[in-house]
PDB file of C-alpha atoms in Angstrom:
ATOM      1  CA  MET A 257      47.455  14.052  62.775  1.00  0.00           C
ATOM      2  CA  THR A 258      48.848  10.581  63.407  1.00  0.00           C
ATOM      3  CA  ASP A 259      47.802   7.824  61.007  1.00  0.00           C
ATOM      4  CA  ARG A 260      46.528   5.765  63.930  1.00  0.00           C
ATOM      5  CA  LYS A 261      43.470   6.662  65.952  1.00  0.00           C
ATOM      6  CA  ARG A 262      43.847   7.271  69.688  1.00  0.00           C
ATOM      7  CA  ALA A 263      41.689   6.223  72.617  1.00  0.00           C
ATOM      8  CA  LEU A 264      41.468   6.397  76.402  1.00  0.00           C
ATOM      9  CA  VAL A 265      39.696   3.658  78.367  1.00  0.00           C
ATOM     10  CA  THR A 266      39.141   4.249  82.077  1.00  0.00           C
ATOM     11  CA  GLY A 267      38.817   1.171  84.250  1.00  0.00           C
ATOM     12  CA  GLY A 268      40.645  -0.624  81.476  1.00  0.00           C
ATOM     13  CA  ALA A 269      42.375  -3.401  83.405  1.00  0.00           C
ATOM     14  CA  THR A 270      39.637  -6.017  83.614  1.00  0.00           C
ATOM     15  CA  GLY A 271      36.112  -6.871  82.508  1.00  0.00           C
ATOM     16  CA  ILE A 272      34.407  -4.510  80.060  1.00  0.00           C
ATOM     17  CA  GLY A 273      37.412  -2.171  80.129  1.00  0.00           C
ATOM     18  CA  ARG A 274      39.821  -4.918  79.142  1.00  0.00           C
ATOM     19  CA  SER A 275      37.564  -6.039  76.298  1.00  0.00           C
ATOM     20  CA  ALA A 276      37.241  -2.421  75.115  1.00  0.00           C
ATOM     21  CA  VAL A 277      41.021  -1.926  75.112  1.00  0.00           C
ATOM     22  CA  LEU A 278      41.550  -5.071  73.045  1.00  0.00           C
ATOM     23  CA  ALA A 279      38.698  -4.271  70.628  1.00  0.00           C
ATOM     24  CA  LEU A 280      40.151  -0.810  70.048  1.00  0.00           C
ATOM     25  CA  ALA A 281      43.637  -2.229  69.543  1.00  0.00           C
ATOM     26  CA  ARG A 282      42.327  -4.680  66.932  1.00  0.00           C
ATOM     27  CA  ALA A 283      40.565  -1.792  65.187  1.00  0.00           C
ATOM     28  CA  GLY A 284      43.801   0.178  64.817  1.00  0.00           C
ATOM     29  CA  TYR A 285      43.747   2.458  67.848  1.00  0.00           C
ATOM     30  CA  ASP A 286      46.628   3.317  70.140  1.00  0.00           C
ATOM     31  CA  VAL A 287      45.211   3.084  73.646  1.00  0.00           C
ATOM     32  CA  ALA A 288      45.801   4.845  76.947  1.00  0.00           C
ATOM     33  CA  LEU A 289      44.633   2.510  79.686  1.00  0.00           C
ATOM     34  CA  ASN A 290      43.606   3.872  83.072  1.00  0.00           C
ATOM     35  CA  TYR A 291      43.313   1.866  86.284  1.00  0.00           C
ATOM     36  CA  ALA A 292      42.855   2.653  89.969  1.00  0.00           C
ATOM     37  CA  THR A 293      44.109  -0.422  91.835  1.00  0.00           C
ATOM     38  CA  SER A 294      44.465  -3.323  89.358  1.00  0.00           C
ATOM     39  CA  ALA A 295      48.079  -2.679  88.323  1.00  0.00           C
ATOM     40  CA  ALA A 296      48.856  -6.253  87.313  1.00  0.00           C
ATOM     41  CA  GLY A 297      45.674  -6.551  85.274  1.00  0.00           C
ATOM     42  CA  ALA A 298      46.365  -3.232  83.561  1.00  0.00           C
ATOM     43  CA  GLU A 299      49.874  -4.253  82.528  1.00  0.00           C
ATOM     44  CA  GLU A 300      48.594  -7.607  81.309  1.00  0.00           C
ATOM     45  CA  THR A 301      45.879  -5.980  79.197  1.00  0.00           C
ATOM     46  CA  ALA A 302      48.341  -3.426  77.808  1.00  0.00           C
ATOM     47  CA  ALA A 303      50.733  -6.225  76.821  1.00  0.00           C
ATOM     48  CA  GLU A 304      47.927  -7.990  74.942  1.00  0.00           C
ATOM     49  CA  ALA A 305      47.027  -4.738  73.181  1.00  0.00           C
ATOM     50  CA  ARG A 306      50.645  -4.243  72.115  1.00  0.00           C
ATOM     51  CA  GLU A 307      50.656  -7.745  70.627  1.00  0.00           C
ATOM     52  CA  LEU A 308      47.742  -6.552  68.488  1.00  0.00           C
ATOM     53  CA  GLY A 309      49.831  -3.648  67.186  1.00  0.00           C
ATOM     54  CA  ALA A 310      48.738  -0.860  69.517  1.00  0.00           C
ATOM     55  CA  LYS A 311      50.946   1.678  71.215  1.00  0.00           C
ATOM     56  CA  THR A 312      49.809   1.756  74.844  1.00  0.00           C
ATOM     57  CA  ARG A 313      50.166   3.945  77.897  1.00  0.00           C
ATOM     58  CA  VAL A 314      49.191   2.645  81.338  1.00  0.00           C
ATOM     59  CA  LEU A 315      48.100   5.324  83.808  1.00  0.00           C
ATOM     60  CA  GLN A 316      47.055   4.989  87.431  1.00  0.00           C
ATOM     61  CA  CYS A 317      44.431   7.537  88.403  1.00  0.00           C
ATOM     62  CA  ASP A 318      41.457   7.803  90.737  1.00  0.00           C
ATOM     63  CA  VAL A 319      38.856   9.332  88.415  1.00  0.00           C
ATOM     64  CA  SER A 320      37.016  10.878  91.367  1.00  0.00           C
ATOM     65  CA  ASP A 321      40.061  13.133  91.985  1.00  0.00           C
ATOM     66  CA  ASP A 322      40.014  16.006  89.499  1.00  0.00           C
ATOM     67  CA  ALA A 323      43.677  16.916  90.005  1.00  0.00           C
ATOM     68  CA  GLN A 324      44.709  13.344  89.193  1.00  0.00           C
ATOM     69  CA  VAL A 325      42.428  13.344  86.156  1.00  0.00           C
ATOM     70  CA  ARG A 326      43.980  16.572  84.844  1.00  0.00           C
ATOM     71  CA  ARG A 327      47.494  15.167  85.279  1.00  0.00           C
ATOM     72  CA  MET A 328      46.496  11.973  83.489  1.00  0.00           C
ATOM     73  CA  MET A 329      45.065  13.926  80.568  1.00  0.00           C
ATOM     74  CA  ALA A 330      48.218  16.048  80.295  1.00  0.00           C
ATOM     75  CA  GLU A 331      50.293  12.859  80.055  1.00  0.00           C
ATOM     76  CA  ILE A 332      48.013  11.458  77.356  1.00  0.00           C
ATOM     77  CA  ASP A 333      48.157  14.706  75.404  1.00  0.00           C
ATOM     78  CA  GLY A 334      51.941  14.668  75.571  1.00  0.00           C
ATOM     79  CA  GLU A 335      52.068  11.046  74.431  1.00  0.00           C
ATOM     80  CA  PHE A 336      49.267  10.917  71.845  1.00  0.00           C
ATOM     81  CA  GLY A 337      48.584  14.566  70.980  1.00  0.00           C
ATOM     82  CA  GLY A 338      44.820  14.098  70.964  1.00  0.00           C
ATOM     83  CA  LEU A 339      42.015  11.530  71.128  1.00  0.00           C
ATOM     84  CA  GLU A 340      39.428  10.127  68.775  1.00  0.00           C
ATOM     85  CA  ALA A 341      37.717   7.992  71.427  1.00  0.00           C
ATOM     86  CA  LEU A 342      36.980   8.073  75.143  1.00  0.00           C
ATOM     87  CA  VAL A 343      35.449   5.126  76.995  1.00  0.00           C
ATOM     88  CA  ASN A 344      34.301   6.073  80.505  1.00  0.00           C
ATOM     89  CA  ASN A 345      34.205   2.650  82.110  1.00  0.00           C
ATOM     90  CA  ALA A 346      35.695   3.182  85.590  1.00  0.00           C
ATOM     91  CA  GLY A 347      33.129   2.212  88.176  1.00  0.00           C
ATOM     92  CA  THR A 348      32.506   0.859  91.638  1.00  0.00           C
ATOM     93  CA  THR A 349      29.607  -0.317  93.760  1.00  0.00           C
ATOM     94  CA  ALA A 350      28.540  -0.622  97.381  1.00  0.00           C
ATOM     95  CA  SER A 351      27.619  -3.576  99.572  1.00  0.00           C
ATOM     96  CA  TRP A 352      24.196  -4.057 101.119  1.00  0.00           C
ATOM     97  CA  LYS A 353      21.547  -6.592 102.090  1.00  0.00           C
ATOM     98  CA  VAL A 354      18.733  -6.616  99.538  1.00  0.00           C
ATOM     99  CA  LYS A 355      15.708  -4.556 100.666  1.00  0.00           C
ATOM    100  CA  ASP A 356      17.479  -3.551 103.896  1.00  0.00           C
ATOM    101  CA  LEU A 357      18.023   0.201 103.538  1.00  0.00           C
ATOM    102  CA  GLU A 358      19.752   0.438 106.907  1.00  0.00           C
ATOM    103  CA  SER A 359      22.503  -1.897 105.712  1.00  0.00           C
ATOM    104  CA  LEU A 360      23.845   0.781 103.351  1.00  0.00           C
ATOM    105  CA  ASP A 361      27.019   2.572 104.425  1.00  0.00           C
ATOM    106  CA  LEU A 362      26.670   6.208 103.337  1.00  0.00           C
ATOM    107  CA  ALA A 363      30.430   6.492 102.879  1.00  0.00           C
ATOM    108  CA  GLU A 364      30.108   3.756 100.250  1.00  0.00           C
ATOM    109  CA  TRP A 365      27.170   5.649  98.736  1.00  0.00           C
ATOM    110  CA  ASP A 366      29.339   8.769  98.395  1.00  0.00           C
ATOM    111  CA  ARG A 367      32.260   6.806  96.967  1.00  0.00           C
ATOM    112  CA  THR A 368      30.033   5.125  94.380  1.00  0.00           C
ATOM    113  CA  PHE A 369      28.716   8.470  93.145  1.00  0.00           C
ATOM    114  CA  ALA A 370      32.177  10.039  93.246  1.00  0.00           C
ATOM    115  CA  VAL A 371      33.605   7.392  90.905  1.00  0.00           C
ATOM    116  CA  ASN A 372      30.626   6.540  88.715  1.00  0.00           C
ATOM    117  CA  VAL A 373      29.112   9.984  88.198  1.00  0.00           C
ATOM    118  CA  ARG A 374      31.567  12.714  89.107  1.00  0.00           C
ATOM    119  CA  GLY A 375      34.407  10.640  87.679  1.00  0.00           C
ATOM    120  CA  THR A 376      32.634  10.250  84.347  1.00  0.00           C
ATOM    121  CA  PHE A 377      32.056  13.998  84.194  1.00  0.00           C
ATOM    122  CA  GLN A 378      35.580  14.954  85.279  1.00  0.00           C
ATOM    123  CA  VAL A 379      37.272  12.644  82.776  1.00  0.00           C
ATOM    124  CA  THR A 380      35.027  13.837  79.951  1.00  0.00           C
ATOM    125  CA  ARG A 381      35.550  17.495  80.820  1.00  0.00           C
ATOM    126  CA  ALA A 382      39.330  17.117  80.957  1.00  0.00           C
ATOM    127  CA  ALA A 383      39.340  15.121  77.708  1.00  0.00           C
ATOM    128  CA  VAL A 384      37.403  17.692  75.659  1.00  0.00           C
ATOM    129  CA  PRO A 385      40.490  19.629  74.453  1.00  0.00           C
ATOM    130  CA  LEU A 386      42.120  16.338  73.349  1.00  0.00           C
ATOM    131  CA  LEU A 387      38.941  15.129  71.661  1.00  0.00           C
ATOM    132  CA  ARG A 388      38.647  18.397  69.757  1.00  0.00           C
ATOM    133  CA  LYS A 389      42.094  17.690  68.298  1.00  0.00           C
ATOM    134  CA  GLY A 390      40.868  14.299  67.056  1.00  0.00           C
ATOM    135  CA  HIS A 391      39.017  13.304  63.900  1.00  0.00           C
ATOM    136  CA  GLN A 392      35.277  12.687  64.414  1.00  0.00           C
ATOM    137  CA  PRO A 393      35.676  12.207  68.188  1.00  0.00           C
ATOM    138  CA  ALA A 394      33.194  10.261  70.278  1.00  0.00           C
ATOM    139  CA  VAL A 395      32.592   9.265  73.895  1.00  0.00           C
ATOM    140  CA  VAL A 396      30.949   6.093  75.208  1.00  0.00           C
ATOM    141  CA  ASN A 397      29.932   5.786  78.855  1.00  0.00           C
ATOM    142  CA  THR A 398      29.238   2.545  80.706  1.00  0.00           C
ATOM    143  CA  ALA A 399      25.766   2.740  82.218  1.00  0.00           C
ATOM    144  CA  SER A 400      23.738  -0.331  83.236  1.00  0.00           C
ATOM    145  CA  ILE A 401      20.312  -1.821  82.774  1.00  0.00           C
ATOM    146  CA  VAL A 402      19.730  -1.085  86.476  1.00  0.00           C
ATOM    147  CA  GLY A 403      19.964   2.609  85.651  1.00  0.00           C
ATOM    148  CA  LEU A 404      16.851   2.151  83.501  1.00  0.00           C
ATOM    149  CA  ARG A 405      14.749  -0.273  85.553  1.00  0.00           C
ATOM    150  CA  PRO A 406      14.800  -1.511  89.174  1.00  0.00           C
ATOM    151  CA  GLY A 407      16.668  -4.604  90.271  1.00  0.00           C
ATOM    152  CA  PRO A 408      18.388  -6.175  93.289  1.00  0.00           C
ATOM    153  CA  GLN A 409      21.618  -4.204  92.867  1.00  0.00           C
ATOM    154  CA  PRO A 410      22.727  -1.807  95.639  1.00  0.00           C
ATOM    155  CA  LEU A 411      20.762   1.447  95.590  1.00  0.00           C
ATOM    156  CA  PRO A 412      23.774   3.755  95.148  1.00  0.00           C
ATOM    157  CA  TYR A 413      24.994   1.723  92.169  1.00  0.00           C
ATOM    158  CA  ALA A 414      21.600   1.748  90.457  1.00  0.00           C
ATOM    159  CA  ALA A 415      21.051   5.429  91.188  1.00  0.00           C
ATOM    160  CA  SER A 416      24.543   6.324  89.966  1.00  0.00           C
ATOM    161  CA  LYS A 417      23.954   4.496  86.689  1.00  0.00           C
ATOM    162  CA  ALA A 418      20.654   6.352  86.256  1.00  0.00           C
ATOM    163  CA  ALA A 419      22.681   9.534  86.722  1.00  0.00           C
ATOM    164  CA  VAL A 420      25.140   8.346  84.030  1.00  0.00           C
ATOM    165  CA  VAL A 421      22.173   7.904  81.672  1.00  0.00           C
ATOM    166  CA  ASN A 422      21.104  11.506  82.237  1.00  0.00           C
ATOM    167  CA  LEU A 423      24.689  12.776  82.151  1.00  0.00           C
ATOM    168  CA  THR A 424      25.204  11.091  78.784  1.00  0.00           C
ATOM    169  CA  LYS A 425      22.238  12.909  77.278  1.00  0.00           C
ATOM    170  CA  THR A 426      23.231  16.235  78.835  1.00  0.00           C
ATOM    171  CA  LEU A 427      26.848  15.939  77.667  1.00  0.00           C
ATOM    172  CA  ALA A 428      25.656  15.072  74.158  1.00  0.00           C
ATOM    173  CA  TRP A 429      23.664  18.301  74.090  1.00  0.00           C
ATOM    174  CA  ASN A 430      26.585  20.349  75.434  1.00  0.00           C
ATOM    175  CA  LEU A 431      29.373  18.849  73.308  1.00  0.00           C
ATOM    176  CA  GLY A 432      27.603  18.553  69.955  1.00  0.00           C
ATOM    177  CA  PRO A 433      28.103  18.932  67.101  1.00  0.00           C
ATOM    178  CA  GLU A 434      31.856  18.298  67.415  1.00  0.00           C
ATOM    179  CA  ILE A 435      31.777  15.411  69.912  1.00  0.00           C
ATOM    180  CA  ARG A 436      29.186  12.637  70.073  1.00  0.00           C
ATOM    181  CA  VAL A 437      28.334  11.081  73.455  1.00  0.00           C
ATOM    182  CA  ASN A 438      26.462   7.798  73.905  1.00  0.00           C
ATOM    183  CA  ALA A 439      26.236   5.073  76.546  1.00  0.00           C
ATOM    184  CA  VAL A 440      25.801   1.326  76.777  1.00  0.00           C
ATOM    185  CA  ALA A 441      23.558  -0.351  79.323  1.00  0.00           C
ATOM    186  CA  PRO A 442      24.559  -4.006  79.734  1.00  0.00           C
ATOM    187  CA  GLY A 443      22.192  -6.491  81.294  1.00  0.00           C
ATOM    188  CA  TRP A 444      23.309  -9.353  83.529  1.00  0.00           C
ATOM    189  CA  MET A 445      26.881  -9.995  82.448  1.00  0.00           C
ATOM    190  CA  GLU A 446      28.915 -13.156  82.740  1.00  0.00           C
ATOM    191  CA  GLY A 447      32.072 -12.914  84.832  1.00  0.00           C
ATOM    192  CA  GLU A 448      33.630 -11.701  88.045  1.00  0.00           C
ATOM    193  CA  TRP A 449      31.405  -8.660  88.673  1.00  0.00           C
ATOM    194  CA  MET A 450      28.181 -10.665  88.773  1.00  0.00           C
ATOM    195  CA  GLU A 451      29.910 -13.478  90.648  1.00  0.00           C
ATOM    196  CA  ARG A 452      30.581 -10.997  93.431  1.00  0.00           C
ATOM    197  CA  MET A 453      27.032  -9.615  93.268  1.00  0.00           C
ATOM    198  CA  LEU A 454      25.273 -13.012  93.261  1.00  0.00           C
ATOM    199  CA  GLY A 455      27.699 -15.067  95.335  1.00  0.00           C
ATOM    200  CA  GLU A 456      26.981 -18.788  95.527  1.00  0.00           C
ATOM    201  CA  ARG A 457      23.739 -18.329  93.547  1.00  0.00           C
ATOM    202  CA  TYR A 458      25.649 -17.088  90.480  1.00  0.00           C
ATOM    203  CA  GLY A 459      25.334 -20.262  88.378  1.00  0.00           C
ATOM    204  CA  ASP A 460      21.662 -20.845  89.157  1.00  0.00           C
ATOM    205  CA  LEU A 461      20.499 -17.251  88.701  1.00  0.00           C
ATOM    206  CA  MET A 462      22.550 -16.631  85.557  1.00  0.00           C
ATOM    207  CA  GLY A 463      21.175 -19.836  84.068  1.00  0.00           C
ATOM    208  CA  LYS A 464      17.601 -18.739  84.780  1.00  0.00           C
ATOM    209  CA  ARG A 465      18.277 -15.325  83.259  1.00  0.00           C
ATOM    210  CA  ALA A 466      19.774 -16.909  80.122  1.00  0.00           C
ATOM    211  CA  ARG A 467      16.742 -19.158  79.666  1.00  0.00           C
ATOM    212  CA  ALA A 468      14.436 -16.120  79.938  1.00  0.00           C
ATOM    213  CA  THR A 469      16.444 -14.157  77.354  1.00  0.00           C
ATOM    214  CA  PRO A 470      15.429 -14.341  73.657  1.00  0.00           C
ATOM    215  CA  LEU A 471      19.052 -14.927  72.615  1.00  0.00           C
ATOM    216  CA  ARG A 472      19.361 -17.620  75.317  1.00  0.00           C
ATOM    217  CA  ARG A 473      22.501 -16.409  77.058  1.00  0.00           C
ATOM    218  CA  CYS A 474      23.737 -13.539  79.213  1.00  0.00           C
ATOM    219  CA  VAL A 475      25.866 -10.703  77.908  1.00  0.00           C
ATOM    220  CA  THR A 476      29.680 -10.899  77.910  1.00  0.00           C
ATOM    221  CA  SER A 477      32.242  -8.128  78.174  1.00  0.00           C
ATOM    222  CA  ASP A 478      33.165  -8.754  74.525  1.00  0.00           C
ATOM    223  CA  ASP A 479      29.536  -8.136  73.504  1.00  0.00           C
ATOM    224  CA  VAL A 480      29.677  -4.772  75.278  1.00  0.00           C
ATOM    225  CA  ALA A 481      33.022  -3.851  73.718  1.00  0.00           C
ATOM    226  CA  GLU A 482      31.688  -4.661  70.242  1.00  0.00           C
ATOM    227  CA  THR A 483      28.808  -2.218  70.727  1.00  0.00           C
ATOM    228  CA  MET A 484      31.133   0.417  72.160  1.00  0.00           C
ATOM    229  CA  LEU A 485      33.373   0.157  69.104  1.00  0.00           C
ATOM    230  CA  ASN A 486      30.387   0.502  66.778  1.00  0.00           C
ATOM    231  CA  LEU A 487      29.274   3.671  68.585  1.00  0.00           C
ATOM    232  CA  LEU A 488      32.793   5.107  68.452  1.00  0.00           C
ATOM    233  CA  GLN A 489      33.575   4.330  64.822  1.00  0.00           C
ATOM    234  CA  GLY A 490      30.183   4.459  63.141  1.00  0.00           C
ATOM    235  CA  ASN A 491      26.671   5.699  63.869  1.00  0.00           C
ATOM    236  CA  ARG A 492      27.729   9.208  62.867  1.00  0.00           C
ATOM    237  CA  PHE A 493      24.274  10.689  63.392  1.00  0.00           C
ATOM    238  CA  VAL A 494      23.698   9.022  66.765  1.00  0.00           C
ATOM    239  CA  THR A 495      24.311  10.928  69.996  1.00  0.00           C
ATOM    240  CA  GLY A 496      22.695  11.063  73.417  1.00  0.00           C
ATOM    241  CA  GLU A 497      21.496   7.463  73.117  1.00  0.00           C
ATOM    242  CA  ILE A 498      21.602   4.577  75.605  1.00  0.00           C
ATOM    243  CA  VAL A 499      22.071   1.197  73.908  1.00  0.00           C
ATOM    244  CA  VAL A 500      20.744  -1.718  75.945  1.00  0.00           C
ATOM    245  CA  ILE A 501      22.809  -4.894  75.555  1.00  0.00           C
ATOM    246  CA  ASP A 502      20.870  -7.721  77.154  1.00  0.00           C
ATOM    247  CA  GLY A 503      19.913 -10.132  74.383  1.00  0.00           C
ATOM    248  CA  GLY A 504      16.341  -8.821  74.346  1.00  0.00           C
ATOM    249  CA  TYR A 505      15.559  -9.644  77.974  1.00  0.00           C
ATOM    250  CA  THR A 506      14.021  -6.275  78.893  1.00  0.00           C
ATOM    251  CA  SER A 507      11.960  -6.146  75.703  1.00  0.00           C
ATOM    252  CA  SER A 508      10.402  -9.523  76.453  1.00  0.00           C
ATOM    253  CA  THR A 509       9.552  -9.104  80.152  1.00  0.00           C
TER     254      THR A 509
END
């Protein structure tokens, strides 16, 4: 086995994925970084990871396409020879008008589930042989607080994240005791994703959410990556759990 640990992060170009790649690199992992469309962001993140001492591999793949996923995993196996960590972070959402069910495009519904749910399963399934070659392997999935309680997010996104919550628990049961599987459920997160969701009301609504949060701010992608790393490297008797990262907001409302 190589002296360095090995990881795959899907959706690793920007946001939570980028922070996860860099956190893993700092912790001594070589990192395979998957992206779907953000080629420039992926190369930028990989370059930063290399500056931190990591060997990197950048791989374009649509995680909803099983054939592409299998090819990606074969490339990673050839390059790294196994994995200690898998971060299933690739995700997408749909557009809609809040409380207007007719505004949902069912093609977007299907695409959201294909990436967020089927993609998470397909990547995990294809990674199992590589994880079994690793030392104390673990998987972390990106869920969301909206998969645990209702909110204004698009229905297919919320429902898909609820499915990721269940999938995490079911995979933990199926892959134990060799492979642990957990998930993180971030609350309202600073940055581009919520800017797109909230539009011109971003500053006002995020400020209100921060004031209503016991820790008096909203979560960042680095906060999420820190928790992911803890679940991957430690917590050896924890599997099938969903860790909420929202500064205590849901526990106080």
